[in-house]
Coordinates of C-alpha atoms in Angstrom, one line a residue:
M1 CA -91.1 -61.0 -125.4
K2 CA -90.3 -57.4 -126.1
P3 CA -86.7 -56.5 -125.4
F4 CA -85.7 -54.3 -122.4
K5 CA -85.7 -50.6 -123.2
T6 CA -83.9 -47.9 -121.1
F7 CA -85.8 -44.8 -120.1
R8 CA -83.9 -42.9 -122.8
Q9 CA -84.9 -45.5 -125.4
Q10 CA -88.5 -45.3 -124.3
L11 CA -88.6 -41.6 -124.7
K12 CA -86.9 -41.9 -128.2
I13 CA -89.7 -44.2 -129.3
L14 CA -92.4 -41.8 -128.0
R15 CA -90.7 -38.9 -129.9
S16 CA -90.7 -41.0 -133.1
R17 CA -94.4 -41.3 -132.8
G18 CA -94.9 -37.6 -132.6
L19 CA -95.2 -37.1 -128.8
I20 CA -93.7 -33.8 -127.7
I21 CA -91.4 -34.2 -124.7
N22 CA -90.3 -30.7 -123.5
N23 CA -88.3 -31.9 -120.6
G24 CA -86.6 -35.2 -120.9
S25 CA -85.2 -35.2 -117.4
R26 CA -88.6 -34.6 -115.9
A27 CA -90.2 -37.3 -118.1
T28 CA -87.5 -39.7 -117.0
R29 CA -88.2 -39.0 -113.3
I30 CA -91.9 -39.7 -113.9
L31 CA -91.1 -43.0 -115.6
E32 CA -88.9 -43.9 -112.7
T33 CA -91.9 -43.5 -110.4
E34 CA -94.8 -44.6 -112.6
N35 CA -94.6 -47.8 -114.7
Y36 CA -94.3 -47.1 -118.5
Y37 CA -96.9 -49.6 -119.3
S38 CA -99.4 -48.2 -116.8
L39 CA -98.8 -44.6 -117.8
I40 CA -98.3 -44.7 -121.6
N41 CA -100.2 -47.8 -122.6
G42 CA -102.9 -47.0 -120.1
Y43 CA -103.6 -43.4 -121.1
K44 CA -102.4 -42.9 -124.6
D45 CA -105.6 -43.8 -126.5
I46 CA -107.4 -40.5 -126.3
F47 CA -104.3 -38.7 -127.7
L48 CA -103.7 -41.0 -130.7
Q49 CA -104.6 -40.2 -134.3
V50 CA -107.6 -42.2 -135.7
N51 CA -108.9 -42.8 -139.2
N52 CA -112.4 -42.0 -140.5
T53 CA -113.9 -45.0 -138.8
G54 CA -112.4 -44.0 -135.4
K55 CA -109.8 -46.8 -135.3
V56 CA -106.3 -45.9 -134.2
I57 CA -103.9 -45.5 -137.1
T58 CA -101.1 -48.0 -137.3
P59 CA -98.3 -47.6 -136.7
E60 CA -99.4 -45.4 -133.8
Q61 CA -99.0 -41.6 -134.1
Y62 CA -99.9 -39.0 -131.6
K63 CA -102.2 -36.1 -132.5
N64 CA -100.5 -32.8 -133.3
G65 CA -99.3 -31.0 -130.2
V66 CA -99.7 -33.8 -127.7
T67 CA -97.2 -33.6 -124.9
F68 CA -95.8 -36.2 -122.5
E69 CA -97.1 -33.9 -119.7
E70 CA -100.7 -34.2 -121.0
I71 CA -100.6 -38.0 -120.8
Y72 CA -99.2 -37.7 -117.3
Y73 CA -101.9 -35.2 -116.3
L74 CA -104.6 -37.6 -117.5
F75 CA -102.9 -40.3 -115.4
C76 CA -103.0 -38.0 -112.4
F77 CA -106.6 -37.0 -113.1
D78 CA -107.6 -40.7 -113.1
R79 CA -105.9 -41.3 -109.8
E80 CA -107.7 -38.4 -108.2
L81 CA -110.9 -39.6 -109.8
R82 CA -110.5 -43.1 -108.2
N83 CA -109.8 -41.5 -104.8
I84 CA -113.0 -39.5 -105.0
L85 CA -115.3 -42.2 -106.2
I86 CA -114.1 -44.9 -103.9
E87 CA -115.0 -42.8 -100.8
Y88 CA -118.7 -42.8 -101.9
L89 CA -118.7 -46.4 -103.1
L90 CA -117.5 -47.4 -99.6
K91 CA -120.3 -45.4 -98.1
F92 CA -122.8 -47.4 -100.0
E93 CA -120.9 -50.7 -99.2
S94 CA -121.1 -49.9 -95.5
S95 CA -124.8 -49.0 -95.7
I96 CA -125.9 -52.1 -97.6
K97 CA -123.8 -54.4 -95.3
S98 CA -125.6 -52.8 -92.3
K99 CA -129.1 -53.2 -93.9
I100 CA -128.5 -56.8 -94.9
S101 CA -127.2 -57.8 -91.6
Y102 CA -130.0 -56.1 -89.7
R103 CA -132.8 -57.5 -91.8
F104 CA -131.4 -61.0 -92.0
S105 CA -130.7 -61.3 -88.3
E106 CA -134.2 -59.8 -87.6
E107 CA -135.7 -62.6 -89.7
H108 CA -133.4 -65.4 -88.7
K109 CA -132.3 -65.2 -85.0
E110 CA -130.7 -68.6 -84.6
P111 CA -126.9 -68.7 -84.4
N112 CA -125.1 -69.2 -87.7
A113 CA -128.3 -68.8 -89.6
Y114 CA -126.4 -67.8 -92.7
L115 CA -125.0 -71.3 -92.9
Q116 CA -128.5 -72.9 -93.3
M117 CA -129.9 -73.3 -96.8
G118 CA -133.4 -72.9 -95.6
N119 CA -132.9 -69.3 -94.7
F120 CA -132.3 -68.3 -98.3
S121 CA -134.3 -68.2 -101.5
R122 CA -136.3 -71.3 -102.4
D123 CA -135.8 -70.7 -106.1
P124 CA -134.3 -73.9 -107.5
G125 CA -132.3 -71.9 -110.0
K126 CA -130.4 -70.3 -107.2
L127 CA -129.4 -73.5 -105.3
K128 CA -125.9 -73.7 -106.7
K129 CA -125.3 -70.0 -105.9
I130 CA -126.6 -70.5 -102.3
L131 CA -124.3 -73.5 -101.8
Q132 CA -121.3 -71.5 -103.1
L133 CA -122.2 -68.6 -100.8
I134 CA -122.4 -70.8 -97.7
A135 CA -119.1 -72.5 -98.7
T136 CA -117.5 -69.0 -99.0
I137 CA -118.7 -67.9 -95.6
S138 CA -117.7 -71.2 -94.0
N139 CA -114.2 -70.9 -95.5
L140 CA -113.9 -67.3 -94.3
I141 CA -114.8 -68.2 -90.8
S142 CA -112.5 -71.2 -90.8
K143 CA -109.6 -69.0 -92.1
N144 CA -110.0 -66.5 -89.3
A145 CA -110.8 -68.9 -86.5
D146 CA -107.3 -68.9 -85.2
R147 CA -106.4 -65.3 -85.9
N148 CA -106.9 -62.7 -83.2
G149 CA -109.9 -60.6 -84.1
P150 CA -113.7 -60.5 -83.8
I151 CA -114.3 -63.8 -85.5
K152 CA -112.0 -65.7 -83.1
H153 CA -113.4 -63.9 -80.1
Y154 CA -117.0 -64.8 -81.0
L155 CA -116.1 -68.4 -81.7
D156 CA -114.3 -68.7 -78.4
N157 CA -116.8 -66.9 -76.2
H158 CA -120.2 -67.2 -77.9
D159 CA -122.4 -69.6 -79.9
G160 CA -121.2 -68.3 -83.2
V161 CA -120.3 -65.3 -85.3
P162 CA -123.1 -62.8 -85.6
I163 CA -123.8 -61.6 -89.2
W164 CA -123.2 -58.0 -88.2
V165 CA -119.7 -59.0 -87.4
L166 CA -119.3 -61.3 -90.4
V167 CA -120.3 -58.7 -93.0
N168 CA -117.2 -56.7 -92.3
Y169 CA -115.2 -59.6 -93.7
L170 CA -117.3 -60.0 -96.8
T171 CA -116.2 -58.3 -100.1
I172 CA -118.7 -56.2 -102.1
G173 CA -118.8 -59.2 -104.5
N174 CA -119.8 -61.5 -101.6
I175 CA -122.5 -59.0 -100.6
Q176 CA -123.8 -59.0 -104.1
Y177 CA -124.1 -62.8 -103.9
F178 CA -125.6 -62.7 -100.4
F179 CA -128.3 -60.2 -101.6
D180 CA -129.1 -62.3 -104.7
C181 CA -129.6 -65.4 -102.5
L182 CA -132.0 -63.8 -100.1
D183 CA -135.7 -64.5 -100.4
S184 CA -137.8 -61.9 -102.1
S185 CA -139.4 -60.5 -99.0
L186 CA -136.1 -59.7 -97.4
Q187 CA -134.8 -58.2 -100.6
N188 CA -137.8 -56.0 -100.8
S189 CA -137.4 -54.9 -97.2
I190 CA -133.8 -53.9 -97.8
A191 CA -134.7 -52.0 -101.0
K192 CA -137.4 -50.2 -99.0
D193 CA -134.7 -49.2 -96.4
F194 CA -133.0 -47.3 -99.2
A195 CA -136.2 -45.9 -100.7
I196 CA -137.5 -44.3 -97.5
P197 CA -134.6 -41.9 -96.9
F198 CA -134.3 -41.2 -100.6
N199 CA -138.0 -40.2 -100.9
K200 CA -137.8 -38.1 -97.7
S201 CA -134.6 -36.3 -98.8
Y202 CA -135.9 -35.5 -102.4
N203 CA -139.6 -35.2 -101.5
L204 CA -140.5 -38.1 -103.9
T205 CA -142.6 -41.3 -103.7
I206 CA -140.6 -43.8 -105.7
Q207 CA -141.0 -47.6 -105.3
F208 CA -137.4 -48.8 -105.3
T209 CA -137.5 -52.5 -106.2
S210 CA -135.2 -55.3 -105.2
D211 CA -134.3 -55.8 -108.9
E212 CA -133.2 -52.1 -109.1
L213 CA -131.1 -52.4 -106.0
A214 CA -129.5 -55.5 -107.4
N215 CA -128.6 -53.5 -110.5
V216 CA -127.1 -50.8 -108.4
L217 CA -125.1 -53.4 -106.4
K218 CA -123.9 -55.1 -109.5
T219 CA -122.7 -51.7 -111.0
V220 CA -121.0 -50.6 -107.8
N221 CA -119.2 -54.0 -107.6
Y222 CA -117.6 -53.4 -111.0
F223 CA -116.4 -49.9 -110.2
R224 CA -115.3 -50.8 -106.7
N225 CA -113.0 -53.5 -108.1
V226 CA -111.5 -51.0 -110.7
C227 CA -110.8 -48.5 -107.9
A228 CA -109.4 -51.2 -105.5
H229 CA -107.0 -52.5 -108.2
E230 CA -105.9 -49.0 -109.4
E231 CA -107.0 -49.8 -112.9
R232 CA -107.9 -47.1 -115.5
L233 CA -111.2 -45.7 -114.4
Y234 CA -112.2 -42.7 -116.5
S235 CA -112.9 -44.7 -119.7
F236 CA -114.1 -47.9 -117.9
R237 CA -117.4 -49.3 -119.1
I238 CA -119.3 -52.4 -117.9
H239 CA -119.4 -54.9 -120.8
K240 CA -123.0 -55.9 -120.1
P241 CA -124.6 -53.1 -118.1
A242 CA -127.9 -53.5 -116.3
R243 CA -130.9 -52.1 -118.0
S244 CA -132.0 -49.0 -116.1
A245 CA -135.3 -47.8 -117.5
Q246 CA -137.1 -47.6 -114.2
I247 CA -134.0 -46.2 -112.4
S248 CA -133.8 -43.5 -115.1
N249 CA -137.4 -42.6 -114.2
H250 CA -136.6 -42.3 -110.5
L251 CA -133.6 -40.0 -111.3
N252 CA -135.3 -38.2 -114.2
I253 CA -132.3 -39.0 -116.4
N254 CA -132.6 -40.3 -120.0
S255 CA -131.9 -44.1 -119.9
S256 CA -129.6 -43.7 -122.9
H257 CA -127.2 -41.9 -120.6
L258 CA -127.4 -44.6 -117.9
D259 CA -127.4 -47.7 -120.0
R260 CA -123.7 -47.2 -121.0
G261 CA -122.4 -48.6 -117.8
N262 CA -119.7 -45.9 -117.3
I263 CA -118.8 -43.5 -114.6
F264 CA -121.9 -41.3 -115.2
T265 CA -124.0 -44.4 -114.6
V266 CA -122.5 -45.3 -111.2
V267 CA -122.4 -41.7 -110.1
S268 CA -126.1 -41.4 -110.9
F269 CA -127.0 -44.7 -109.3
L270 CA -125.3 -43.6 -106.1
K271 CA -127.8 -40.9 -105.7
L272 CA -130.4 -43.6 -104.8
V273 CA -128.3 -45.3 -102.1
I274 CA -126.2 -42.7 -100.3
K275 CA -127.3 -39.7 -98.2
K276 CA -128.3 -36.6 -100.2
E277 CA -125.5 -34.5 -98.6
D278 CA -123.0 -37.2 -99.5
H279 CA -124.1 -37.3 -103.1
K280 CA -124.0 -33.5 -103.4
S281 CA -120.4 -33.6 -101.9
L282 CA -119.5 -36.2 -104.6
I283 CA -120.8 -33.9 -107.4
R284 CA -118.9 -30.9 -106.0
K285 CA -115.7 -32.8 -105.9
L286 CA -116.1 -34.1 -109.5
K287 CA -116.8 -30.5 -110.7
R288 CA -113.8 -29.2 -108.9
L289 CA -111.7 -32.0 -110.4
F290 CA -112.9 -31.2 -114.0
D291 CA -112.2 -27.4 -113.4
N292 CA -108.7 -28.1 -112.0
Y293 CA -107.6 -30.2 -114.9
N294 CA -109.3 -28.3 -117.7
P295 CA -106.4 -25.8 -118.3
K296 CA -103.8 -28.7 -118.2
F297 CA -104.9 -30.1 -121.5
S298 CA -104.3 -28.5 -124.9
S299 CA -104.4 -31.2 -127.6
V300 CA -107.7 -32.5 -126.1
N301 CA -110.3 -30.9 -124.0
I302 CA -111.7 -31.8 -120.6
T303 CA -115.0 -32.3 -122.4
D304 CA -113.3 -35.1 -124.4
V305 CA -112.3 -36.8 -121.2
M306 CA -115.8 -36.3 -119.7
N307 CA -117.4 -37.8 -122.9
K308 CA -115.3 -41.0 -122.2
M309 CA -116.8 -41.0 -118.7
G310 CA -120.3 -40.7 -120.2
F311 CA -121.1 -37.3 -118.8
P312 CA -123.5 -35.4 -121.1
A313 CA -123.0 -31.6 -121.6
N314 CA -125.8 -30.8 -119.2
W315 CA -124.8 -33.3 -116.6
E316 CA -125.0 -30.9 -113.6
S317 CA -128.7 -30.2 -114.3
Y318 CA -129.5 -33.9 -113.3
Y319 CA -128.2 -33.4 -109.8

């Protein structure tokens, strides 16, 4: 266990590592509001000195000229970035929930069809996942059966809870599971529901497969969770990102840029699954964010931050 340190002691340690603190009182007020661990440990990496192999020098030392304010600006940048991205991740989440509930109920009209194994994939390899999905849904209904709300209303007054009501209670992770458990014909129908408006908006004729939609869904799930838990976003990368060769062809973006599983990946993937005007709005907000924070950094450049996010130098040309 590390011993307790007062704010003054924390600042003294930072100064000993070469961090410039121009206004100790302001720095203290920031630490009173933002947790030291979340702020400093979360955002210091890009400002630390590294050796020839790119590893952080030990004991830690900050690059020449790094200020406490710069670390705080990066912290604030990341908070704004999360707020921007989550808006459009939620648009996709709402859209895929709507499409799944529509296509599933169109195919399976009986009450509580989502609790029947026969209404999902017949792939033996997915049996365990299907059973887990049904158990999750059953537990969710049971948990809300006595709480005032739509689930209780439908249980009390109808034969069951319609899927278009149920999906509002499912997390994006649940939805990813649900989609993966569907039979291939339903998966393809849902993928087509995304492809048709995309082709119309961009005057293209792509064939958006269910596997590609599954990759988008998996990627969005990771970033949705990072945003929801207010974790560091700008440098987040998926450990094992989905291969995106075909998606890169749809978007006319080099797959080497998309296969990194970082923010550029998810921003690009969203182009396939949200409205054209919404994606253009996302790009405008990101550009404005980069422009607003560019003059706030001196020891690093906004380009360094964007590189961590996976944005190539010509990123705007892709959109």
